Short mmCIF file of C-alpha atoms and ligand atoms in Angstrom, two decimals:
data_model
loop_
_atom_site.label_atom_id
_atom_site.label_comp_id
_atom_site.label_asym_id
_atom_site.label_seq_id
_atom_site.Cartn_x
_atom_site.Cartn_y
_atom_site.Cartn_z
CA UNK A 1 0.00 0.00 0.00
CA UNK A 2 1.36 3.44 -0.92
CA UNK A 3 1.55 6.13 1.71
CA UNK A 4 -1.39 8.34 2.60
CA UNK A 5 -1.68 11.84 3.99
CA UNK A 6 -2.39 10.22 7.38
CA UNK A 7 1.06 8.57 7.41
CA UNK A 8 2.98 11.77 6.84
CA UNK A 9 1.30 13.91 9.52
CA UNK A 10 2.48 14.35 13.09
CA UNK A 11 -0.01 14.75 15.95
CA UNK A 12 -0.02 18.55 15.78
CA UNK A 13 -0.74 18.52 12.04
CA UNK A 14 -3.47 15.93 12.53
CA UNK A 15 -5.15 18.21 15.07
CA UNK A 16 -5.07 21.03 12.50
CA UNK A 17 -6.55 18.69 9.89
CA UNK A 18 -9.46 17.73 12.16
CA UNK A 19 -10.09 21.34 13.20
CA UNK A 20 -10.14 22.48 9.55
CA UNK A 21 -12.62 19.74 8.68
CA UNK A 22 -14.89 20.58 11.61
CA UNK A 23 -15.15 24.13 10.26
CA UNK A 24 -15.93 22.72 6.82
CA UNK A 25 -18.55 20.33 8.21
CA UNK A 26 -20.35 23.21 9.90
CA UNK A 27 -20.12 25.50 6.86
CA UNK A 28 -21.44 22.79 4.53
CA UNK A 29 -24.37 22.07 6.85
CA UNK A 30 -25.66 25.65 6.49
CA UNK A 31 -24.62 26.22 2.84
CA UNK A 32 -26.58 23.60 0.92
CA UNK A 33 -27.64 25.81 -1.99
CA UNK A 34 -25.66 28.18 -4.23
CA UNK A 35 -27.48 31.10 -2.61
CA UNK A 36 -26.73 30.13 1.00
CA UNK A 37 -23.16 29.27 0.00
CA UNK A 38 -22.68 32.79 -1.42
CA UNK A 39 -24.28 34.44 1.63
CA UNK A 40 -21.95 32.55 3.97
CA UNK A 41 -18.93 33.16 1.69
CA UNK A 42 -19.54 36.92 1.67
CA UNK A 43 -19.83 36.93 5.44
CA UNK A 44 -16.59 34.97 5.86
CA UNK A 45 -14.84 37.08 3.19
CA UNK A 46 -15.71 40.32 4.95
CA UNK A 47 -14.42 38.90 8.22
CA UNK A 48 -11.20 38.03 6.36
CA UNK A 49 -10.84 41.65 5.16
CA UNK A 50 -12.36 41.42 1.66
CA UNK A 51 -14.48 44.33 0.37
CA UNK A 52 -16.79 44.71 -2.65
CA UNK A 53 -15.02 45.75 -5.85
CA UNK A 54 -17.18 48.87 -6.24
CA UNK A 55 -15.79 50.24 -2.97
CA UNK A 56 -12.29 50.56 -4.54
CA UNK A 57 -11.31 53.48 -6.81
CA UNK A 58 -7.99 51.87 -7.62
CA UNK A 59 -6.40 48.54 -6.81
CA UNK A 60 -2.95 48.05 -5.32
CA UNK A 61 -0.97 45.06 -4.10
CA UNK A 62 -2.51 43.29 -1.12
CA UNK A 63 -6.05 44.60 -1.73
CA UNK A 64 -8.74 41.98 -1.04
CA UNK A 65 -11.76 42.23 -3.30
CA UNK A 66 -14.95 40.32 -4.02
CA UNK A 67 -17.80 40.55 -6.54
CA UNK A 68 -21.16 38.93 -5.83
CA UNK A 69 -23.05 38.06 -9.02
CA UNK A 70 -26.80 37.88 -8.29
CA UNK A 71 -26.26 36.05 -5.01
CA UNK A 72 -25.41 32.79 -6.81
CA UNK A 73 -21.88 33.23 -8.08
CA UNK A 74 -18.92 34.92 -6.39
CA UNK A 75 -15.43 35.92 -7.46
CA UNK A 76 -12.69 36.93 -5.00
CA UNK A 77 -9.23 38.38 -5.61
CA UNK A 78 -6.09 39.21 -3.67
CA UNK A 79 -4.16 41.73 -5.77
CA UNK A 80 -0.59 40.59 -6.35
CA UNK A 81 2.75 42.41 -6.25
CA UNK A 82 2.83 42.21 -10.05
CA UNK A 83 0.18 44.20 -11.94
CA UNK A 84 -3.06 42.35 -12.67
CA UNK A 85 -2.32 42.50 -16.42
CA UNK A 86 0.51 39.96 -15.94
CA UNK A 87 -2.10 37.26 -15.34
CA UNK A 88 -3.97 35.54 -12.54
CA UNK A 89 -3.61 32.33 -10.56
CA UNK A 90 -7.17 31.10 -10.50
CA UNK A 91 -8.99 28.55 -8.34
CA UNK A 92 -12.43 27.61 -9.65
CA UNK A 93 -15.19 25.35 -8.36
CA UNK A 94 -18.97 25.11 -8.50
CA UNK A 95 -21.45 25.61 -5.69
CA UNK A 96 -24.64 24.13 -7.14
CA UNK A 97 -25.41 20.48 -6.35
CA UNK A 98 -27.94 17.94 -7.62
CA UNK A 99 -31.32 18.29 -5.93
CA UNK A 100 -35.05 18.62 -6.55
CA UNK A 101 -36.50 22.05 -7.47
CA UNK A 102 -40.11 23.05 -6.87
CA UNK A 103 -42.00 23.63 -10.13
CA UNK A 104 -43.55 27.04 -10.81
CA UNK A 105 -47.01 25.55 -10.09
CA UNK A 106 -45.99 23.14 -7.35
CA UNK A 107 -48.91 22.73 -4.98
CA UNK A 108 -51.72 20.25 -5.58
CA UNK A 109 -54.05 17.99 -3.66
CA UNK A 110 -54.59 14.35 -4.50
CA UNK A 111 -56.70 11.81 -2.62
CA UNK A 112 -56.71 13.85 0.57
CA UNK A 113 -53.00 14.72 0.64
CA UNK A 114 -51.22 17.96 -0.35
CA UNK A 115 -48.06 17.63 -2.44
CA UNK A 116 -45.38 19.82 -4.03
CA UNK A 117 -44.47 18.90 -7.60
CA UNK A 118 -40.73 19.00 -8.36
CA UNK A 119 -38.38 18.90 -11.33
CA UNK A 120 -35.03 17.36 -10.49
CA UNK A 121 -31.83 19.32 -11.12
CA UNK A 122 -28.62 17.65 -12.29
CA UNK A 123 -27.92 13.96 -12.80
CA UNK A 124 -29.46 11.82 -10.09
CA UNK A 125 -30.32 8.17 -9.49
CA UNK A 126 -33.94 9.01 -8.69
CA UNK A 127 -34.52 6.00 -6.46
CA UNK A 128 -31.96 7.43 -4.00
CA UNK A 129 -34.08 10.51 -3.26
CA UNK A 130 -37.15 8.86 -1.71
CA UNK A 131 -38.10 8.01 1.87
CA UNK A 132 -35.60 10.43 3.38
CA UNK A 133 -36.10 13.74 5.26
CA UNK A 134 -35.80 16.80 3.04
CA UNK A 135 -35.58 20.54 3.67
CA UNK A 136 -36.88 23.44 1.56
CA UNK A 137 -34.32 26.21 0.98
CA UNK A 138 -34.67 29.18 -1.34
CA UNK A 139 -36.42 32.43 -2.10
CA UNK A 140 -39.88 33.59 -3.07
CA UNK A 141 -39.77 36.88 -5.00
CA UNK A 142 -42.95 38.91 -4.90
CA UNK A 143 -44.16 41.34 -7.55
CA UNK A 144 -43.51 44.31 -5.27
CA UNK A 145 -39.79 43.41 -5.09
CA UNK A 146 -39.89 41.76 -1.67
CA UNK A 147 -37.71 38.65 -1.38
CA UNK A 148 -38.81 36.11 1.20
CA UNK A 149 -36.17 33.67 2.43
CA UNK A 150 -37.36 30.12 2.89
CA UNK A 151 -35.42 27.70 5.06
CA UNK A 152 -37.56 24.92 6.50
CA UNK A 153 -36.28 21.59 7.74
CA UNK A 154 -32.77 22.29 9.05
CA UNK A 155 -33.43 24.21 12.25
CA UNK A 156 -34.06 22.31 15.47
CA UNK A 157 -37.77 21.56 15.80
CA UNK A 158 -38.53 22.25 12.12
CA UNK A 159 -40.78 19.87 10.22
CA UNK A 160 -39.27 18.08 7.21
CA UNK A 161 -40.88 16.96 3.96
CA UNK A 162 -40.10 14.02 1.68
CA UNK A 163 -40.86 11.83 -1.30
CA UNK A 164 -42.68 8.62 -0.48
CA UNK A 165 -41.60 5.16 -1.68
CA UNK A 166 -43.62 2.03 -2.26
CA UNK A 167 -43.66 -0.50 0.56
CA UNK A 168 -41.66 -3.68 -0.15
CA UNK A 169 -44.81 -5.76 0.40
CA UNK A 170 -46.42 -4.31 -2.74
CA UNK A 171 -43.32 -3.65 -4.81
CA UNK A 172 -42.86 -6.85 -6.82
CA UNK A 173 -43.74 -5.17 -10.13
CA UNK A 174 -41.72 -2.06 -9.30
CA UNK A 175 -38.62 -4.10 -8.44
CA UNK A 176 -38.74 -5.90 -11.79
CA UNK A 177 -38.07 -2.56 -13.53
CA UNK A 178 -34.60 -1.33 -14.48
CA UNK A 179 -32.88 1.01 -12.02
CA UNK A 180 -33.45 4.15 -14.06
CA UNK A 181 -37.25 3.67 -14.04
CA UNK A 182 -37.84 2.22 -10.56
CA UNK A 183 -38.76 5.77 -9.55
CA UNK A 184 -39.81 8.14 -12.37
CA UNK A 185 -39.19 11.89 -12.46
CA UNK A 186 -42.85 12.79 -12.07
CA UNK A 187 -43.04 10.59 -8.97
CA UNK A 188 -40.54 12.80 -7.13
CA UNK A 189 -43.25 14.86 -5.43
CA UNK A 190 -43.15 15.92 -1.80
CA UNK A 191 -45.81 15.16 0.74
CA UNK A 192 -46.41 18.44 2.57
CA UNK A 193 -49.75 18.20 4.35
CA UNK A 194 -52.78 16.14 5.40
CA UNK A 195 -55.05 18.39 7.51
CA UNK A 196 -58.20 19.61 5.70
CA UNK A 197 -59.42 23.19 6.07
CA UNK A 198 -63.16 23.86 6.30
CA UNK A 199 -63.62 24.12 2.50
CA UNK A 200 -65.34 22.17 -0.26
CA UNK A 201 -62.64 22.13 -2.93
CA UNK A 202 -59.12 20.83 -2.16
CA UNK A 203 -59.36 21.42 1.59
CA UNK A 204 -55.88 20.08 2.43
CA UNK A 205 -54.27 22.30 -0.20
CA UNK A 206 -56.33 25.24 1.11
CA UNK A 207 -54.96 24.61 4.59
CA UNK A 208 -51.36 24.64 3.33
CA UNK A 209 -52.02 27.88 1.40
CA UNK A 210 -53.43 29.50 4.53
CA UNK A 211 -50.34 28.40 6.48
CA UNK A 212 -48.01 29.83 3.80
CA UNK A 213 -49.94 33.11 3.84
CA UNK A 214 -49.92 33.37 7.63
CA UNK A 215 -46.29 32.38 8.20
CA UNK A 216 -44.55 33.72 5.08
CA UNK A 217 -47.01 36.08 3.36
CA UNK A 218 -46.84 33.91 0.21
CA UNK A 219 -49.75 33.63 -2.25
CA UNK A 220 -50.07 30.61 -4.54
CA UNK A 221 -49.09 32.70 -7.60
CA UNK A 222 -45.84 33.77 -5.92
CA UNK A 223 -44.38 30.30 -6.63
CA UNK A 224 -44.15 31.46 -10.25
CA UNK A 225 -41.28 33.71 -9.21
CA UNK A 226 -39.68 31.47 -6.61
CA UNK A 227 -36.57 29.30 -6.51
CA UNK A 228 -37.06 26.68 -3.84
CA UNK A 229 -34.58 23.84 -3.69
CA UNK A 230 -35.37 20.56 -1.99
CA UNK A 231 -32.24 19.27 -0.27
CA UNK A 232 -31.52 16.53 2.28
CA UNK A 233 -32.33 17.78 5.79
CA UNK A 234 -29.85 17.70 8.64
CA UNK A 235 -26.18 18.32 9.28
CA UNK A 236 -23.18 16.74 7.64
CA UNK A 237 -21.70 14.11 9.99
CA UNK A 238 -18.36 12.60 10.86
CA UNK A 239 -18.18 9.27 9.03
CA UNK A 240 -16.28 6.14 10.01
CA UNK A 241 -15.53 4.88 13.51
CA UNK A 242 -12.21 6.73 13.29
CA UNK A 243 -13.99 9.94 12.17
CA UNK A 244 -11.68 10.08 9.17
CA UNK A 245 -14.39 11.07 6.69
CA UNK A 246 -17.42 13.38 6.40
CA UNK A 247 -20.81 12.31 5.08
CA UNK A 248 -23.10 15.07 3.92
CA UNK A 249 -25.09 16.67 1.16
CA UNK A 250 -23.35 18.70 -1.54
CA UNK A 251 -19.63 17.84 -1.27
CA UNK A 252 -19.91 18.01 -5.10
CA UNK A 253 -18.61 20.60 -5.40
CA UNK A 254 -18.78 22.59 -2.21
CA UNK A 255 -15.82 20.67 -0.81
CA UNK A 256 -13.59 22.14 -3.54
CA UNK A 257 -15.32 25.52 -3.27
CA UNK A 258 -14.81 25.75 0.50
CA UNK A 259 -11.15 24.71 0.39
CA UNK A 260 -10.48 27.16 -2.47
CA UNK A 261 -12.21 29.93 -0.53
CA UNK A 262 -10.19 29.20 2.61
CA UNK A 263 -6.98 29.20 0.57
CA UNK A 264 -7.60 32.69 -0.83
CA UNK A 265 -8.52 33.91 2.66
CA UNK A 266 -5.29 32.57 4.14
CA UNK A 267 -2.59 33.58 1.63
CA UNK A 268 -0.19 36.47 2.17
CA UNK A 269 0.04 39.05 -0.65
CA UNK A 270 0.99 36.84 -3.62
CA UNK A 271 3.40 37.57 -6.46
CA UNK A 272 0.63 37.19 -9.09
CA UNK A 273 -2.96 38.23 -8.43
CA UNK A 274 -4.89 35.38 -6.83
CA UNK A 275 -8.48 34.63 -7.81
CA UNK A 276 -11.16 32.27 -6.58
CA UNK A 277 -14.31 31.92 -8.69
CA UNK A 278 -17.27 29.91 -7.44
CA UNK A 279 -20.00 29.32 -10.00
CA UNK A 280 -23.56 28.10 -10.24
CA UNK A 281 -25.25 25.79 -12.81
CA UNK A 282 -22.34 23.39 -13.41
CA UNK A 283 -24.61 20.41 -12.88
CA UNK A 284 -26.78 21.46 -15.83
CA UNK A 285 -24.05 22.54 -18.24
CA UNK A 286 -22.60 25.75 -16.72
CA UNK A 287 -25.30 27.77 -18.46
CA UNK A 288 -27.00 31.04 -17.53
CA UNK A 289 -25.58 34.32 -16.25
CA UNK A 290 -24.36 32.76 -12.99
CA UNK A 291 -22.76 29.72 -14.65
CA UNK A 292 -19.17 29.51 -15.88
CA UNK A 293 -20.20 30.17 -19.48
CA UNK A 294 -21.38 33.65 -18.44
CA UNK A 295 -19.13 36.55 -19.48
CA UNK A 296 -19.21 37.62 -15.81
CA UNK A 297 -15.65 36.42 -15.18
CA UNK A 298 -14.16 38.31 -18.15
CA UNK A 299 -16.12 41.46 -17.31
CA UNK A 300 -14.93 41.29 -13.72
CA UNK A 301 -11.27 40.92 -14.75
CA UNK A 302 -11.78 43.90 -17.11
CA UNK A 303 -13.09 45.94 -14.15
CA UNK A 304 -10.02 44.95 -12.12
CA UNK A 305 -7.68 46.02 -14.92
CA UNK A 306 -9.55 49.33 -15.26
CA UNK A 307 -8.87 50.02 -11.59
CA UNK A 308 -5.17 49.67 -12.41
CA UNK A 309 -5.49 52.08 -15.38
CA UNK A 310 -5.65 49.37 -18.06
CA UNK A 311 -8.75 49.71 -20.21
CA UNK A 312 -7.83 48.08 -23.52
CA UNK A 313 -9.39 44.80 -24.53
CA UNK A 314 -6.00 43.62 -25.76
CA UNK A 315 -4.66 43.93 -22.22
CA UNK A 316 -7.59 41.83 -20.97
CA UNK A 317 -6.88 39.15 -23.59
CA UNK A 318 -3.19 39.08 -22.67
CA UNK A 319 -4.03 38.89 -18.96
CA UNK A 320 -6.38 35.93 -19.49
CA UNK A 321 -3.88 34.17 -21.79
CA UNK A 322 -1.20 34.51 -19.11
CA UNK A 323 -3.45 33.11 -16.38
CA UNK A 324 -3.28 29.61 -14.87
CA UNK A 325 -6.08 27.69 -13.29
CA UNK A 326 -6.87 24.75 -11.05
CA UNK A 327 -10.42 23.88 -12.07
CA UNK A 328 -11.58 21.88 -9.10
CA UNK A 329 -14.38 19.40 -9.02
CA UNK A 330 -14.87 16.16 -7.16
CA UNK A 331 -13.30 12.96 -8.50
CA UNK A 332 -14.71 9.45 -8.25
CA UNK A 333 -13.18 7.76 -5.20
CA UNK A 334 -12.15 4.14 -5.68
CA UNK A 335 -14.75 1.96 -4.01
CA UNK A 336 -13.74 -1.65 -3.19
CA UNK A 337 -17.42 -2.67 -3.55
CA UNK A 338 -17.42 -1.55 -7.21
CA UNK A 339 -13.88 -2.17 -8.50
CA UNK A 340 -15.14 -3.12 -11.98
CA UNK A 341 -15.74 0.50 -13.07
CA UNK A 342 -12.24 1.61 -12.06
CA UNK A 343 -8.80 1.04 -13.46
CA UNK A 344 -6.70 0.69 -10.33
CA UNK A 345 -3.49 2.44 -11.45
CA UNK A 346 -5.35 5.56 -12.53
CA UNK A 347 -7.98 5.88 -9.83
CA UNK A 348 -8.48 8.36 -7.01
CA UNK A 349 -8.13 6.90 -3.51
CA UNK A 350 -9.30 8.28 -0.17
CA UNK A 351 -6.44 9.70 1.85
CA UNK A 352 -3.93 10.11 -0.96
CA UNK A 353 -4.33 13.84 -1.36
CA UNK A 354 -5.66 16.18 -4.02
CA UNK A 355 -6.51 14.60 -7.38
CA UNK A 356 -5.29 15.92 -10.70
CA UNK A 357 -7.19 14.79 -13.77
CA UNK A 358 -5.22 15.62 -16.89
CA UNK A 359 -8.48 15.05 -18.73
CA UNK A 360 -12.11 14.15 -18.03
CA UNK A 361 -14.83 13.60 -20.67
CA UNK A 362 -16.45 10.47 -21.98
CA UNK A 363 -16.10 8.11 -24.96
CA UNK A 364 -12.48 8.90 -25.86
CA UNK A 365 -12.01 12.06 -23.75
CA UNK A 366 -14.82 13.82 -25.60
CA UNK A 367 -15.76 17.19 -24.11
CA UNK A 368 -12.66 17.33 -21.95
CA UNK A 369 -10.05 19.95 -21.31
CA UNK A 370 -6.88 17.95 -21.74
CA UNK A 371 -4.22 19.85 -19.80
CA UNK A 372 -0.93 20.49 -21.59
CA UNK A 373 1.90 18.28 -20.36
CA UNK A 374 4.14 21.34 -19.90
CA UNK A 375 1.58 22.83 -17.51
CA UNK A 376 1.09 19.51 -15.67
CA UNK A 377 4.85 19.42 -15.10
CA UNK A 378 4.78 22.91 -13.54
CA UNK A 379 1.90 21.92 -11.27
CA UNK A 380 3.84 18.82 -10.15
CA UNK A 381 6.84 20.98 -9.31
CA UNK A 382 4.75 23.44 -7.24
CA UNK A 383 3.12 20.57 -5.32
CA UNK A 384 6.44 18.82 -4.63
CA UNK A 385 8.15 22.09 -3.59
CA UNK A 386 5.37 22.59 -1.02
CA UNK A 387 5.28 18.98 0.20
CA UNK A 388 1.69 18.55 -0.99
CA UNK A 389 0.57 14.96 -1.54
CA UNK A 390 -1.29 14.46 -4.81
CA UNK A 391 -2.55 11.67 -7.05
CA UNK A 392 -3.35 11.62 -10.75
CA UNK A 393 -6.54 9.91 -11.80
CA UNK A 394 -9.29 9.37 -14.34
CA UNK A 395 -13.04 9.34 -13.90
CA UNK A 396 -13.39 5.55 -14.04
CA UNK A 397 -12.05 3.06 -16.54
CA UNK A 398 -12.24 3.67 -20.30
CA UNK A 399 -15.84 3.73 -21.55
CA UNK A 400 -17.32 3.02 -18.09
CA UNK A 401 -19.04 6.41 -18.31
CA UNK A 402 -17.63 9.85 -17.77
CA UNK A 403 -18.41 13.46 -17.07
CA UNK A 404 -17.33 17.05 -17.55
CA UNK A 405 -16.36 20.13 -15.53
CA UNK A 406 -15.90 23.87 -16.02
CA UNK A 407 -12.24 23.43 -17.04
CA UNK A 408 -12.73 23.69 -20.81
CA UNK A 409 -14.65 26.96 -20.49
CA UNK A 410 -11.71 28.82 -18.95
CA UNK A 411 -9.33 27.03 -21.30
CA UNK A 412 -11.37 28.68 -24.08
CA UNK A 413 -10.00 32.00 -22.78
CA UNK A 414 -6.58 30.60 -23.65
CA UNK A 415 -5.37 30.09 -20.10
CA UNK A 416 -3.64 26.94 -18.86
CA UNK A 417 -6.14 24.82 -16.93
CA UNK A 418 -5.99 21.46 -15.21
CA UNK A 419 -8.80 19.56 -13.52
CA UNK A 420 -8.13 19.07 -9.84
CA UNK A 421 -10.28 18.13 -6.88
CA UNK A 422 -11.19 15.87 -4.04
CA UNK A 423 -12.24 12.22 -4.25
CA UNK A 424 -15.83 11.50 -3.23
CA UNK A 425 -17.89 8.35 -2.71
CA UNK A 426 -21.64 8.26 -3.45
CA UNK A 427 -21.29 11.15 -5.93
CA UNK A 428 -24.70 12.79 -6.61
CA UNK A 429 -26.44 10.75 -3.91
CA UNK A 430 -28.24 12.68 -1.16
CA UNK A 431 -25.28 11.94 1.13
CA UNK A 432 -21.78 11.99 -0.32
CA UNK A 433 -18.54 11.07 1.47
CA UNK A 434 -15.07 12.64 1.45
CA UNK A 435 -11.85 11.91 3.34
CA UNK A 436 -10.79 14.61 5.79
CA UNK A 437 -7.18 14.03 4.76
CA UNK A 438 -7.99 14.96 1.16
CA UNK A 439 -9.99 18.02 2.20
CA UNK A 440 -7.01 19.35 4.15
CA UNK A 441 -4.45 18.43 1.52
CA UNK A 442 -6.52 20.15 -1.20
CA UNK A 443 -6.53 23.34 0.88
CA UNK A 444 -2.72 23.12 1.15
CA UNK A 445 -2.47 22.48 -2.60
CA UNK A 446 -4.57 25.57 -3.36
CA UNK A 447 -2.39 27.77 -1.17
CA UNK A 448 0.72 26.43 -2.91
CA UNK A 449 -0.80 27.12 -6.34
CA UNK A 450 -1.87 30.67 -5.53
CA UNK A 451 1.50 31.44 -3.96
CA UNK A 452 3.99 29.73 -6.26
CA UNK A 453 2.53 29.10 -9.72
CA UNK A 454 4.33 31.47 -12.09
MN1 LIG B 1 -19.09 18.69 -9.72
MN1 LIG B 2 -21.63 16.78 -10.18
#
């Protein structure tokens, strides 16, 4: 067996590792959606001395800056000793995770029960999302401009909701189906009430509407302009008898986002300007104005350059071309229960540090950013110089499946990009698992990259 991060740490370092992970576990537990992740990131950033970009007239070395894009996407910078135009060292990750979203007309009554209709978001094995406690987190935006925050199911004493599943006693036909159809998308509806109001038509629904009006001032039509995400209820937990892992919702990709965020908080003024960009919508193709395909990132870098007196587009292009990026997203952790989908030499293992994927994609690397070997060599040097343990891996064996990340989108700006990240078990299940050793080592890798990549 090759060495792990656990083997190289002394007791003092291990204590640091556990303390770092406890902070992560708490942050993750209250940051399950892109919106709550941004709210908590802004709060932490301000405590770490970051200020909104618009509050700066000019930018000088050591300045700490953030830009919040619509509450769902955030970009942070620490201005380097070199001018911004010389290029950035960028850490990127996504903060949306697979889940169920309420439809725009969600509420209905059927056979004496009130339900919320959902449309799932991202790639899920639907049968995993039933018979488990769920929370409702999001916003309802009213016509008058009021935004009502919804967060039901995570606070002590809160009720939870959930999707029902068929009892085993009556499931013989259901269990003969293939996995992808055992539970269908339109069956992923939430049971939300069973008390009838004193009304003729849909009395149980009427009772829920009255409750929503009384407690939140929401009318039925207001769901048309709402974004309510249905996420597993409850805190992330220590996992394993030795507490070496964390089980929780949304490690993909909040584990890379959190560690990247902490790295930019904790670096001294770097040589090159450091950047951390956390984006929305990766799980559905990085689309929309808060996803990585948005021009938001380029516009923000242009604003930064302008505050250093550089307003030409050519300067922006040169800056982006001279930038380097670790595009971080979770990797598939080797699972001894399912060895057949992995190729052992090129797999990610728990405890062996941050993963670098030269490429991702599917069916012959299709759709992948394939990092240039010259750049991979530089990344190896920076990791070795900083005593960071890393592993190189692929997303499963050839033709077992595959997937993509945001890496190619930034590579389109002509910067050097490599896929990096943390190994996870149960990817896209309601509860995913990571190794605390990898979480800590990724944080150390990000600091090394921001500080030393030239
Ligand atoms: Mn991901
Ligand atoms: Mn994913």
